[in-house]
Amino acid sequence: SVTVVGWVDDPGELVGREGAREGDIVGVTGALGGAGAGLAVLEGRAAGLSPEGTERTRARAARPVPRLQEGRALALAGASAMIDISDGLATDARHIALASHVSLRIDLKLLPLGEGVEQVASELGVEPQLLAAQAGEDYELCVCVAPAARGVVEEALAGIAGGAPITWIGHVEGSPNPDVSFAGAVTPLTGYEHTL
């Protein structure tokens, strides 16, 4: 078990899960599913990559890189809600929905896939987008922003040398029953769920 504690001089710089608003657009940094693919390779459940690809995929699972600079840039650019994707997009997007009392509508075909995800998913007999939506430990960011801030967000992330780009994957709707849904999924999706 790991516990991380932090602080900020100006609480206004913090962006939590609870700020998503109806009409916001939903984006993710970087690419998804790479850590899940890497875990499958590390566990011997998949092996169909080149030696270089195998090493990069394993590294994605073993040594994730948190998007700290991107998180700061997104906060300053006006993000309304944000969460790191540690338990899988399906679970972490739901955390935003529940905390913000809204529904997130995400299109599976828009998910940016990490290196090796398609090959590993094929070996595992699953759709690559399903692996990307449900696998955890990617530590990319899921963010909600007002449509008017889209250009500012894209520009802010483009200004980070070696940083991760953003891909727009859905939108936020008002809802009496907060949840997340994935267009293109036959059944509800879940990532890792913590138990007590």
GROMACS .gro file of C-alpha atoms in nm:
model
  196
    1SER     CA    1   0.000   0.000   0.000
    2VAL     CA    2   0.126   0.346  -0.092
    3THR     CA    3   0.000   0.676   0.045
    4VAL     CA    4   0.095   1.004  -0.116
    5VAL     CA    5   0.032   1.340   0.049
    6GLY     CA    6   0.079   1.678  -0.112
    7TRP     CA    7  -0.005   2.043  -0.074
    8VAL     CA    8  -0.041   2.355  -0.280
    9ASP     CA    9   0.007   2.719  -0.181
   10ASP     CA   10  -0.307   2.829  -0.368
   11PRO     CA   11  -0.608   2.593  -0.333
   12GLY     CA   12  -0.749   2.758  -0.646
   13GLU     CA   13  -0.485   2.569  -0.845
   14LEU     CA   14  -0.638   2.235  -0.751
   15VAL     CA   15  -0.878   2.061  -0.988
   16GLY     CA   16  -1.072   1.772  -0.838
   17ARG     CA   17  -1.327   1.520  -0.956
   18GLU     CA   18  -1.630   1.725  -0.862
   19GLY     CA   19  -1.626   2.013  -1.112
   20ALA     CA   20  -1.750   1.859  -1.439
   21ARG     CA   21  -2.047   2.045  -1.586
   22GLU     CA   22  -2.309   1.964  -1.846
   23GLY     CA   23  -2.172   2.055  -2.188
   24ASP     CA   24  -1.807   1.999  -2.098
   25ILE     CA   25  -1.596   1.792  -2.334
   26VAL     CA   26  -1.398   1.494  -2.205
   27GLY     CA   27  -1.037   1.431  -2.299
   28VAL     CA   28  -0.747   1.205  -2.208
   29THR     CA   29  -0.375   1.270  -2.224
   30GLY     CA   30  -0.136   1.035  -2.398
   31ALA     CA   31  -0.246   0.686  -2.493
   32LEU     CA   32  -0.440   0.419  -2.306
   33GLY     CA   33  -0.399   0.046  -2.248
   34GLY     CA   34  -0.021   0.036  -2.266
   35ALA     CA   35   0.022  -0.062  -1.902
   36GLY     CA   36  -0.246  -0.331  -1.933
   37ALA     CA   37  -0.073  -0.468  -2.243
   38GLY     CA   38   0.261  -0.455  -2.061
   39LEU     CA   39   0.118  -0.645  -1.767
   40ALA     CA   40  -0.011  -0.918  -1.999
   41VAL     CA   41   0.340  -0.946  -2.149
   42LEU     CA   42   0.505  -0.950  -1.803
   43GLU     CA   43   0.265  -1.222  -1.687
   44GLY     CA   44   0.331  -1.431  -1.998
   45ARG     CA   45  -0.029  -1.406  -2.125
   46ALA     CA   46   0.088  -1.231  -2.445
   47ALA     CA   47   0.417  -1.219  -2.630
   48GLY     CA   48   0.354  -1.114  -2.991
   49LEU     CA   49   0.565  -0.796  -3.005
   50SER     CA   50   0.908  -0.721  -3.148
   51PRO     CA   51   1.190  -0.731  -2.889
   52GLU     CA   52   1.198  -0.349  -2.881
   53GLY     CA   53   0.820  -0.326  -2.857
   54THR     CA   54   0.813  -0.587  -2.583
   55GLU     CA   55   1.067  -0.391  -2.378
   56ARG     CA   56   0.882  -0.060  -2.420
   57THR     CA   57   0.550  -0.226  -2.335
   58ARG     CA   58   0.696  -0.391  -2.025
   59ALA     CA   59   0.846  -0.057  -1.919
   60ARG     CA   60   0.504   0.109  -1.953
   61ALA     CA   61   0.369  -0.133  -1.692
   62ALA     CA   62   0.676  -0.139  -1.466
   63ARG     CA   63   0.766   0.232  -1.471
   64PRO     CA   64   0.463   0.455  -1.530
   65VAL     CA   65   0.524   0.826  -1.580
   66PRO     CA   66   0.273   1.053  -1.402
   67ARG     CA   67   0.153   1.351  -1.605
   68LEU     CA   68   0.249   1.618  -1.349
   69GLN     CA   69   0.335   1.897  -1.594
   70GLU     CA   70   0.027   1.820  -1.800
   71GLY     CA   71  -0.190   1.829  -1.487
   72ARG     CA   72  -0.059   2.174  -1.394
   73ALA     CA   73  -0.110   2.299  -1.749
   74LEU     CA   74  -0.465   2.162  -1.761
   75ALA     CA   75  -0.550   2.325  -1.429
   76LEU     CA   76  -0.419   2.662  -1.544
   77ALA     CA   77  -0.600   2.626  -1.879
   78GLY     CA   78  -0.935   2.596  -1.703
   79ALA     CA   79  -1.005   2.226  -1.652
   80SER     CA   80  -1.329   2.182  -1.458
   81ALA     CA   81  -1.261   1.825  -1.338
   82MET     CA   82  -0.965   1.589  -1.362
   83ILE     CA   83  -0.846   1.248  -1.240
   84ASP     CA   84  -0.546   1.028  -1.308
   85ILE     CA   85  -0.627   0.699  -1.476
   86SER     CA   86  -0.489   0.449  -1.229
   87ASP     CA   87  -0.783   0.208  -1.209
   88GLY     CA   88  -0.879   0.220  -1.577
   89LEU     CA   89  -1.074   0.485  -1.766
   90ALA     CA   90  -1.403   0.300  -1.707
   91THR     CA   91  -1.366   0.325  -1.330
   92ASP     CA   92  -1.194   0.662  -1.302
   93ALA     CA   93  -1.435   0.841  -1.539
   94ARG     CA   94  -1.714   0.706  -1.320
   95HIS     CA   95  -1.547   0.872  -1.019
   96ILE     CA   96  -1.577   1.208  -1.198
   97ALA     CA   97  -1.940   1.140  -1.289
   98LEU     CA   98  -2.038   1.050  -0.934
   99ALA     CA   99  -1.848   1.337  -0.769
  100SER     CA  100  -1.984   1.591  -1.020
  101HIS     CA  101  -2.341   1.455  -1.037
  102VAL     CA  102  -2.328   1.425  -1.417
  103SER     CA  103  -2.293   1.154  -1.681
  104LEU     CA  104  -1.990   1.112  -1.905
  105ARG     CA  105  -2.056   0.981  -2.258
  106ILE     CA  106  -1.740   0.835  -2.409
  107ASP     CA  107  -1.692   0.696  -2.759
  108LEU     CA  108  -1.475   0.382  -2.756
  109LYS     CA  109  -1.354   0.431  -3.112
  110LEU     CA  110  -1.198   0.766  -3.013
  111LEU     CA  111  -0.970   0.621  -2.743
  112PRO     CA  112  -0.600   0.671  -2.822
  113LEU     CA  113  -0.435   0.329  -2.805
  114GLY     CA  114  -0.092   0.275  -2.652
  115GLU     CA  115   0.192   0.090  -2.820
  116GLY     CA  116   0.132  -0.283  -2.847
  117VAL     CA  117  -0.231  -0.264  -2.733
  118GLU     CA  118  -0.376  -0.389  -3.060
  119GLN     CA  119  -0.137  -0.686  -3.084
  120VAL     CA  120  -0.173  -0.785  -2.719
  121ALA     CA  121  -0.552  -0.745  -2.728
  122SER     CA  122  -0.562  -0.972  -3.033
  123GLU     CA  123  -0.362  -1.237  -2.845
  124LEU     CA  124  -0.595  -1.205  -2.546
  125GLY     CA  125  -0.903  -1.228  -2.768
  126VAL     CA  126  -1.046  -0.886  -2.673
  127GLU     CA  127  -1.111  -0.565  -2.861
  128PRO     CA  128  -0.820  -0.321  -2.817
  129GLN     CA  129  -1.054  -0.038  -2.715
  130LEU     CA  130  -1.199  -0.256  -2.438
  131LEU     CA  131  -0.849  -0.329  -2.308
  132ALA     CA  132  -0.768   0.044  -2.325
  133ALA     CA  133  -1.087   0.142  -2.139
  134GLN     CA  134  -1.060  -0.115  -1.861
  135ALA     CA  135  -0.686  -0.161  -1.798
  136GLY     CA  136  -0.535   0.038  -1.514
  137GLU     CA  137  -0.199   0.185  -1.425
  138ASP     CA  138  -0.169   0.410  -1.731
  139TYR     CA  139  -0.153   0.725  -1.512
  140GLU     CA  140  -0.276   0.938  -1.797
  141LEU     CA  141  -0.526   1.212  -1.712
  142CYS     CA  142  -0.899   1.219  -1.781
  143VAL     CA  143  -1.015   1.579  -1.792
  144CYS     CA  144  -1.337   1.773  -1.845
  145VAL     CA  145  -1.327   2.125  -1.989
  146ALA     CA  146  -1.572   2.378  -2.126
  147PRO     CA  147  -1.578   2.366  -2.509
  148ALA     CA  148  -1.459   2.728  -2.519
  149ALA     CA  149  -1.136   2.622  -2.342
  150ARG     CA  150  -1.050   2.348  -2.593
  151GLY     CA  151  -0.797   2.556  -2.788
  152VAL     CA  152  -0.635   2.692  -2.471
  153VAL     CA  153  -0.596   2.336  -2.337
  154GLU     CA  154  -0.448   2.206  -2.662
  155GLU     CA  155  -0.207   2.499  -2.680
  156ALA     CA  156  -0.103   2.456  -2.315
  157LEU     CA  157  -0.022   2.088  -2.363
  158ALA     CA  158   0.157   2.151  -2.694
  159GLY     CA  159   0.388   2.390  -2.505
  160ILE     CA  160   0.525   2.112  -2.282
  161ALA     CA  161   0.847   1.970  -2.430
  162GLY     CA  162   0.807   1.593  -2.452
  163GLY     CA  163   0.458   1.620  -2.304
  164ALA     CA  164   0.151   1.417  -2.385
  165PRO     CA  165  -0.110   1.538  -2.632
  166ILE     CA  166  -0.483   1.536  -2.555
  167THR     CA  167  -0.749   1.338  -2.737
  168TRP     CA  168  -1.115   1.439  -2.708
  169ILE     CA  169  -1.322   1.128  -2.641
  170GLY     CA  170  -1.666   1.240  -2.528
  171HIS     CA  171  -1.887   1.489  -2.350
  172VAL     CA  172  -2.067   1.554  -2.023
  173GLU     CA  173  -2.446   1.543  -1.984
  174GLY     CA  174  -2.665   1.644  -1.694
  175SER     CA  175  -2.827   1.338  -1.540
  176PRO     CA  176  -3.038   1.243  -1.240
  177ASN     CA  177  -2.840   0.915  -1.238
  178PRO     CA  178  -2.468   1.000  -1.264
  179ASP     CA  179  -2.271   0.739  -1.457
  180VAL     CA  180  -2.035   0.682  -1.748
  181SER     CA  181  -2.129   0.508  -2.071
  182PHE     CA  182  -1.920   0.398  -2.365
  183ALA     CA  183  -2.063   0.418  -2.717
  184GLY     CA  184  -1.964   0.098  -2.892
  185ALA     CA  185  -1.966  -0.121  -2.580
  186VAL     CA  186  -2.220  -0.402  -2.565
  187THR     CA  187  -2.209  -0.429  -2.185
  188PRO     CA  188  -2.114  -0.181  -1.909
  189LEU     CA  189  -1.737  -0.151  -1.866
  190THR     CA  190  -1.542  -0.150  -1.541
  191GLY     CA  191  -1.180  -0.113  -1.450
  192TYR     CA  192  -1.024  -0.202  -1.117
  193GLU     CA  193  -1.264  -0.161  -0.825
  194HIS     CA  194  -1.120  -0.117  -0.475
  195THR     CA  195  -1.275  -0.328  -0.200
  196LEU     CA  196  -1.263  -0.269   0.173
   0.00000   0.00000   0.00000
